[in-house]
PDB file of C-alpha atoms in Angstrom:
ATOM      1  CA  MET A   1      -6.369  -8.225  -6.703  1.00 41.00           C
ATOM      2  CA  SER A   2      -1.911  -9.554  -6.428  1.00 50.00           C
ATOM      3  CA  PRO A   3      -0.889  -8.726  -3.300  1.00 68.00           C
ATOM      4  CA  GLY A   4       1.739  -5.904  -3.355  1.00 76.00           C
ATOM      5  CA  ILE A   5       2.656  -2.737  -0.821  1.00 81.00           C
ATOM      6  CA  GLY A   6      -0.518  -1.818   0.754  1.00 86.00           C
ATOM      7  CA  VAL A   7      -1.470  -5.137   1.128  1.00 86.00           C
ATOM      8  CA  LEU A   8       1.279  -5.629   2.613  1.00 83.00           C
ATOM      9  CA  TYR A   9       0.706  -2.505   4.991  1.00 88.00           C
ATOM     10  CA  THR A  10      -2.552  -4.294   5.591  1.00 91.00           C
ATOM     11  CA  LEU A  11      -2.340  -7.648   6.530  1.00 87.00           C
ATOM     12  CA  SER A  12       0.218  -5.803   8.889  1.00 84.00           C
ATOM     13  CA  ALA A  13      -2.191  -3.933  11.060  1.00 89.00           C
ATOM     14  CA  THR A  14      -4.524  -6.480  10.736  1.00 89.00           C
ATOM     15  CA  LEU A  15      -2.043  -9.461  11.996  1.00 85.00           C
ATOM     16  CA  GLY A  16      -0.769  -7.353  14.950  1.00 83.00           C
ATOM     17  CA  GLY A  17      -4.418  -4.888  15.908  1.00 87.00           C
ATOM     18  CA  GLY A  18      -7.544  -6.260  14.637  1.00 89.00           C
ATOM     19  CA  TRP A  19      -9.771  -5.819  12.507  1.00 93.00           C
ATOM     20  CA  LYS A  20     -10.166  -1.659  13.307  1.00 94.00           C
ATOM     21  CA  ALA A  21      -5.870  -1.890  12.380  1.00 93.00           C
ATOM     22  CA  GLY A  22      -6.590  -3.199   9.002  1.00 94.00           C
ATOM     23  CA  PHE A  23      -9.862  -1.337   8.553  1.00 97.00           C
ATOM     24  CA  TRP A  24      -7.690   1.943   9.475  1.00 96.00           C
ATOM     25  CA  ALA A  25      -4.795   1.100   7.360  1.00 95.00           C
ATOM     26  CA  SER A  26      -7.203   0.121   4.143  1.00 96.00           C
ATOM     27  CA  VAL A  27      -8.210   3.136   4.195  1.00 97.00           C
ATOM     28  CA  GLY A  28      -4.922   4.824   3.499  1.00 96.00           C
ATOM     29  CA  CYS A  29      -3.794   3.594   1.113  1.00 94.00           C
ATOM     30  CA  THR A  30      -7.110   4.368  -0.138  1.00 95.00           C
ATOM     31  CA  ILE A  31      -6.649   7.968   0.363  1.00 95.00           C
ATOM     32  CA  ALA A  32      -3.303   7.229  -1.141  1.00 93.00           C
ATOM     33  CA  THR A  33      -5.390   5.307  -3.850  1.00 89.00           C
ATOM     34  CA  VAL A  34      -7.996   8.657  -4.569  1.00 90.00           C
ATOM     35  CA  ILE A  35      -4.577  11.462  -4.854  1.00 90.00           C
ATOM     36  CA  HIS A  36      -3.081   9.238  -7.300  1.00 86.00           C
ATOM     37  CA  ILE A  37      -6.301   9.544  -9.185  1.00 84.00           C
ATOM     38  CA  ILE A  38      -6.308  13.198  -8.972  1.00 84.00           C
ATOM     39  CA  VAL A  39      -2.620  13.439  -9.611  1.00 80.00           C
ATOM     40  CA  ALA A  40      -3.206  11.678 -12.360  1.00 76.00           C
ATOM     41  CA  MET A  41      -6.977  13.226 -13.472  1.00 75.00           C
ATOM     42  CA  ALA A  42      -5.025  16.922 -13.034  1.00 75.00           C
ATOM     43  CA  GLY A  43      -2.124  15.164 -15.856  1.00 71.00           C
ATOM     44  CA  LEU A  44       0.515  15.679 -13.046  1.00 62.00           C
ATOM     45  CA  ALA A  45       1.641  11.685 -13.918  1.00 61.00           C
ATOM     46  CA  ALA A  46       1.724  13.114 -17.370  1.00 66.00           C
ATOM     47  CA  VAL A  47       5.309  15.472 -16.062  1.00 66.00           C
ATOM     48  CA  LEU A  48       6.258  12.528 -13.554  1.00 64.00           C
ATOM     49  CA  HIS A  49       6.125  10.431 -17.172  1.00 66.00           C
ATOM     50  CA  THR A  50       8.777  13.078 -18.327  1.00 74.00           C
ATOM     51  CA  SER A  51      10.649  14.378 -15.464  1.00 75.00           C
ATOM     52  CA  ALA A  52      13.304  11.752 -15.218  1.00 74.00           C
ATOM     53  CA  VAL A  53      14.806  13.706 -12.003  1.00 79.00           C
ATOM     54  CA  LEU A  54      11.773  14.035 -10.022  1.00 75.00           C
ATOM     55  CA  PHE A  55      10.711  10.374 -11.011  1.00 71.00           C
ATOM     56  CA  GLN A  56      13.420   8.891  -9.776  1.00 78.00           C
ATOM     57  CA  THR A  57      13.742  11.032  -6.390  1.00 80.00           C
ATOM     58  CA  ILE A  58       9.954   9.118  -5.638  1.00 73.00           C
ATOM     59  CA  LYS A  59      11.219   6.871  -6.043  1.00 75.00           C
ATOM     60  CA  PHE A  60      14.528   5.842  -4.671  1.00 82.00           C
ATOM     61  CA  SER A  61      11.805   7.343  -1.111  1.00 80.00           C
ATOM     62  CA  GLY A  62       9.205   4.667  -1.898  1.00 75.00           C
ATOM     63  CA  VAL A  63      12.584   2.555  -1.522  1.00 81.00           C
ATOM     64  CA  ALA A  64      14.654   4.125   1.309  1.00 84.00           C
ATOM     65  CA  TYR A  65      11.038   3.361   2.915  1.00 78.00           C
ATOM     66  CA  LEU A  66       9.683  -0.274   1.807  1.00 76.00           C
ATOM     67  CA  LEU A  67      13.584  -1.344   3.061  1.00 85.00           C
ATOM     68  CA  TRP A  68      13.755   0.751   6.310  1.00 83.00           C
ATOM     69  CA  MET A  69       9.946  -1.171   7.000  1.00 76.00           C
ATOM     70  CA  ALA A  70      11.544  -4.755   5.778  1.00 81.00           C
ATOM     71  CA  TRP A  71      14.265  -4.008   8.592  1.00 85.00           C
ATOM     72  CA  ALA A  72      11.350  -2.809  11.220  1.00 81.00           C
ATOM     73  CA  VAL A  73       9.433  -5.987  10.699  1.00 76.00           C
ATOM     74  CA  LEU A  74      12.680  -7.862  10.809  1.00 79.00           C
ATOM     75  CA  ASN A  75      13.159  -6.339  14.103  1.00 79.00           C
ATOM     76  CA  ASP A  76       9.557  -7.262  14.694  1.00 70.00           C
ATOM     77  CA  ARG A  77       9.489  -3.093  16.600  1.00 64.00           C
ATOM     78  CA  GLY A  78       6.604  -0.307  16.316  1.00 54.00           C
ATOM     79  CA  GLY A  79       3.497   0.241  14.119  1.00 51.00           C
ATOM     80  CA  LEU A  80       4.878  -2.527  11.689  1.00 53.00           C
ATOM     81  CA  SER A  81       5.121  -4.921  13.773  1.00 57.00           C
ATOM     82  CA  VAL A  82       3.608  -8.620  13.660  1.00 57.00           C
ATOM     83  CA  ARG A  83       2.374  -8.669  17.358  1.00 58.00           C
ATOM     84  CA  PRO A  84      -0.601  -7.660  19.271  1.00 60.00           C
ATOM     85  CA  VAL A  85      -0.462  -3.794  19.908  1.00 62.00           C
ATOM     86  CA  THR A  86      -2.839  -1.431  21.082  1.00 62.00           C
ATOM     87  CA  SER A  87      -0.678   1.558  21.311  1.00 70.00           C
ATOM     88  CA  VAL A  88      -0.985   2.698  17.592  1.00 77.00           C
ATOM     89  CA  THR A  89      -4.032   5.580  16.754  1.00 89.00           C
ATOM     90  CA  SER A  90      -6.057   5.237  13.488  1.00 92.00           C
ATOM     91  CA  MET A  91      -4.946   8.592  12.343  1.00 94.00           C
ATOM     92  CA  ARG A  92      -1.056   6.824  13.081  1.00 92.00           C
ATOM     93  CA  LEU A  93      -2.137   3.731  10.348  1.00 93.00           C
ATOM     94  CA  VAL A  94      -3.672   5.644   8.143  1.00 95.00           C
ATOM     95  CA  SER A  95      -1.222   8.431   7.611  1.00 94.00           C
ATOM     96  CA  ARG A  96       1.032   5.048   7.065  1.00 91.00           C
ATOM     97  CA  GLY A  97      -0.895   3.960   4.784  1.00 92.00           C
ATOM     98  CA  ILE A  98      -0.804   7.449   2.600  1.00 94.00           C
ATOM     99  CA  LEU A  99       3.558   7.831   3.160  1.00 90.00           C
ATOM    100  CA  LEU A 100       3.433   3.908   2.081  1.00 86.00           C
ATOM    101  CA  ASN A 101       1.009   4.030  -0.809  1.00 86.00           C
ATOM    102  CA  ILE A 102       1.857   7.676  -1.952  1.00 87.00           C
ATOM    103  CA  LEU A 103       5.632   7.141  -2.513  1.00 81.00           C
ATOM    104  CA  ASN A 104       5.260   4.488  -5.004  1.00 75.00           C
ATOM    105  CA  PRO A 105       5.271   6.457  -8.452  1.00 71.00           C
ATOM    106  CA  LYS A 106       4.199   3.825 -10.376  1.00 70.00           C
ATOM    107  CA  LEU A 107       0.694   4.446  -9.742  1.00 76.00           C
ATOM    108  CA  PRO A 108      -0.226   7.776 -11.331  1.00 74.00           C
ATOM    109  CA  LEU A 109       1.904   5.803 -14.338  1.00 69.00           C
ATOM    110  CA  PHE A 110      -0.391   3.399 -14.340  1.00 72.00           C
ATOM    111  CA  PHE A 111      -3.503   5.804 -14.141  1.00 74.00           C
ATOM    112  CA  MET A 112      -2.003   7.453 -16.453  1.00 69.00           C
ATOM    113  CA  ALA A 113      -1.795   4.568 -19.094  1.00 66.00           C
ATOM    114  CA  PHE A 114      -5.759   3.007 -17.928  1.00 68.00           C
ATOM    115  CA  ILE A 115      -8.030   4.792 -17.296  1.00 70.00           C
ATOM    116  CA  PRO A 116      -8.002   6.662 -20.815  1.00 65.00           C
ATOM    117  CA  GLN A 117      -8.469   3.504 -22.837  1.00 65.00           C
ATOM    118  CA  PHE A 118     -12.246   3.948 -21.181  1.00 70.00           C
ATOM    119  CA  VAL A 119     -12.671   7.452 -21.600  1.00 68.00           C
ATOM    120  CA  PRO A 120     -14.384   8.611 -25.478  1.00 72.00           C
ATOM    121  CA  ALA A 121     -12.379  11.434 -26.721  1.00 68.00           C
ATOM    122  CA  GLY A 122     -14.636  14.462 -25.947  1.00 71.00           C
ATOM    123  CA  SER A 123     -16.462  12.678 -22.983  1.00 72.00           C
ATOM    124  CA  SER A 124     -17.307  15.137 -19.839  1.00 73.00           C
ATOM    125  CA  PRO A 125     -14.440  15.013 -16.571  1.00 71.00           C
ATOM    126  CA  ALA A 126     -17.908  13.979 -14.206  1.00 78.00           C
ATOM    127  CA  LEU A 127     -16.556  10.239 -16.331  1.00 80.00           C
ATOM    128  CA  LEU A 128     -12.879  10.637 -15.362  1.00 76.00           C
ATOM    129  CA  VAL A 129     -14.548  10.933 -11.624  1.00 79.00           C
ATOM    130  CA  GLU A 130     -16.620   8.368 -11.579  1.00 85.00           C
ATOM    131  CA  LEU A 131     -14.185   5.458 -12.814  1.00 84.00           C
ATOM    132  CA  GLY A 132     -12.482   6.729 -10.372  1.00 83.00           C
ATOM    133  CA  MET A 133     -15.393   6.303  -8.068  1.00 88.00           C
ATOM    134  CA  VAL A 134     -14.750   2.939  -9.280  1.00 89.00           C
ATOM    135  CA  PHE A 135     -11.625   1.813  -8.752  1.00 87.00           C
ATOM    136  CA  THR A 136     -11.430   4.187  -5.598  1.00 89.00           C
ATOM    137  CA  ILE A 137     -14.612   1.972  -3.723  1.00 94.00           C
ATOM    138  CA  MET A 138     -12.848  -1.811  -5.502  1.00 93.00           C
ATOM    139  CA  THR A 139      -9.648  -1.169  -4.168  1.00 90.00           C
ATOM    140  CA  PHE A 140     -11.486  -0.360  -0.630  1.00 96.00           C
ATOM    141  CA  THR A 141     -13.019  -3.896  -1.122  1.00 96.00           C
ATOM    142  CA  VAL A 142     -10.511  -5.954  -1.967  1.00 93.00           C
ATOM    143  CA  PHE A 143      -7.817  -4.639   0.945  1.00 94.00           C
ATOM    144  CA  MET A 144     -11.270  -4.920   3.170  1.00 96.00           C
ATOM    145  CA  GLY A 145     -10.543  -8.960   1.752  1.00 95.00           C
ATOM    146  CA  TYR A 146      -7.926  -9.470   3.087  1.00 92.00           C
ATOM    147  CA  VAL A 147      -8.532  -7.875   6.177  1.00 95.00           C
ATOM    148  CA  THR A 148     -11.734 -10.150   6.553  1.00 94.00           C
ATOM    149  CA  LEU A 149      -9.406 -12.906   6.177  1.00 90.00           C
ATOM    150  CA  ALA A 150      -6.534 -11.956   8.560  1.00 89.00           C
ATOM    151  CA  SER A 151      -8.770 -11.201  10.798  1.00 90.00           C
ATOM    152  CA  THR A 152     -10.480 -14.612  10.909  1.00 90.00           C
ATOM    153  CA  GLY A 153      -6.776 -16.379  11.277  1.00 83.00           C
ATOM    154  CA  ARG A 154      -5.149 -13.510  13.429  1.00 84.00           C
ATOM    155  CA  GLN A 155      -5.445 -15.325  17.210  1.00 80.00           C
ATOM    156  CA  ARG A 156      -4.291 -18.833  15.536  1.00 82.00           C
ATOM    157  CA  VAL A 157      -1.219 -16.673  14.014  1.00 79.00           C
ATOM    158  CA  LEU A 158      -0.553 -15.262  16.798  1.00 75.00           C
ATOM    159  CA  GLN A 159      -0.391 -17.985  19.599  1.00 78.00           C
ATOM    160  CA  SER A 160       2.338 -19.763  17.701  1.00 81.00           C
ATOM    161  CA  ALA A 161       5.248 -17.951  17.889  1.00 79.00           C
ATOM    162  CA  THR A 162       6.473 -20.617  14.718  1.00 86.00           C
ATOM    163  CA  ALA A 163       3.852 -18.372  12.462  1.00 80.00           C
ATOM    164  CA  MET A 164       5.045 -15.211  13.749  1.00 76.00           C
ATOM    165  CA  ASN A 165       8.408 -15.497  13.044  1.00 80.00           C
ATOM    166  CA  TRP A 166       7.479 -17.032   9.752  1.00 84.00           C
ATOM    167  CA  LEU A 167       5.075 -14.144   9.110  1.00 78.00           C
ATOM    168  CA  ARG A 168       7.501 -11.654  11.083  1.00 79.00           C
ATOM    169  CA  ARG A 169      10.777 -12.636   7.908  1.00 84.00           C
ATOM    170  CA  ALA A 170       7.954 -13.640   5.642  1.00 84.00           C
ATOM    171  CA  PHE A 171       6.762 -10.120   5.857  1.00 78.00           C
ATOM    172  CA  SER A 172      10.172  -8.318   5.948  1.00 83.00           C
ATOM    173  CA  ALA A 173      11.440 -10.249   2.869  1.00 86.00           C
ATOM    174  CA  SER A 174       8.367  -9.655   1.197  1.00 82.00           C
ATOM    175  CA  PHE A 175       9.191  -5.850   1.812  1.00 78.00           C
ATOM    176  CA  ALA A 176      12.691  -5.999   0.575  1.00 86.00           C
ATOM    177  CA  ALA A 177      11.984  -8.006  -2.165  1.00 85.00           C
ATOM    178  CA  LEU A 178       9.419  -4.811  -3.389  1.00 79.00           C
ATOM    179  CA  GLY A 179      11.834  -2.184  -2.709  1.00 81.00           C
ATOM    180  CA  PHE A 180      14.251  -4.067  -4.971  1.00 85.00           C
ATOM    181  CA  LYS A 181      12.184  -4.375  -7.672  1.00 81.00           C
ATOM    182  CA  LEU A 182      10.728  -0.645  -7.498  1.00 76.00           C
ATOM    183  CA  ALA A 183      15.353   0.178  -7.603  1.00 82.00           C
ATOM    184  CA  ILE A 184      15.393  -1.617 -11.102  1.00 83.00           C
ATOM    185  CA  GLU A 185      12.252  -0.245 -12.721  1.00 74.00           C
ATOM    186  CA  LYS A 186      12.466   2.013 -15.679  1.00 69.00           C
ATOM    187  CA  THR A 187      10.082   3.032 -15.354  1.00 57.00           C
TER     188      THR A 187
END
């Protein structure tokens, strides 16, 4: 439940476009989680873990994207703006959420390390699918909790220029900090 890249994106989408935009951002981030679970179950996470070049390529693509997002939020531009918008389509929100979370190389590594702890030797692949589904449902539920919280105070925040400036700077700093943190991570 601790805020990460997907949560920041979902919150900015909710503040900018309301509950519906937050919902679609959550869908995109959750789809990326499903993709990462499938990758981990297929064993590609092991390849990512053993290929330093592949890992670094994905990692620094993620860093570049996070820094671009920080710049866009700081300049209050595009779909990452925290001011009210009506022109962003649900498909665009979903695709941004997928791209944002798919570029996080730590997710498949997390699944590779986390899920096997709950799978006894010789169990059927159905158990992996079941664990993946439970994790996916939990992820979407947490995202929607953030969406609900952000949408309830949205109007009050949007009416305050001070709050909007603070949010813009806070989101921008958060995206930049996540990018720098990812850049210095060893694994």
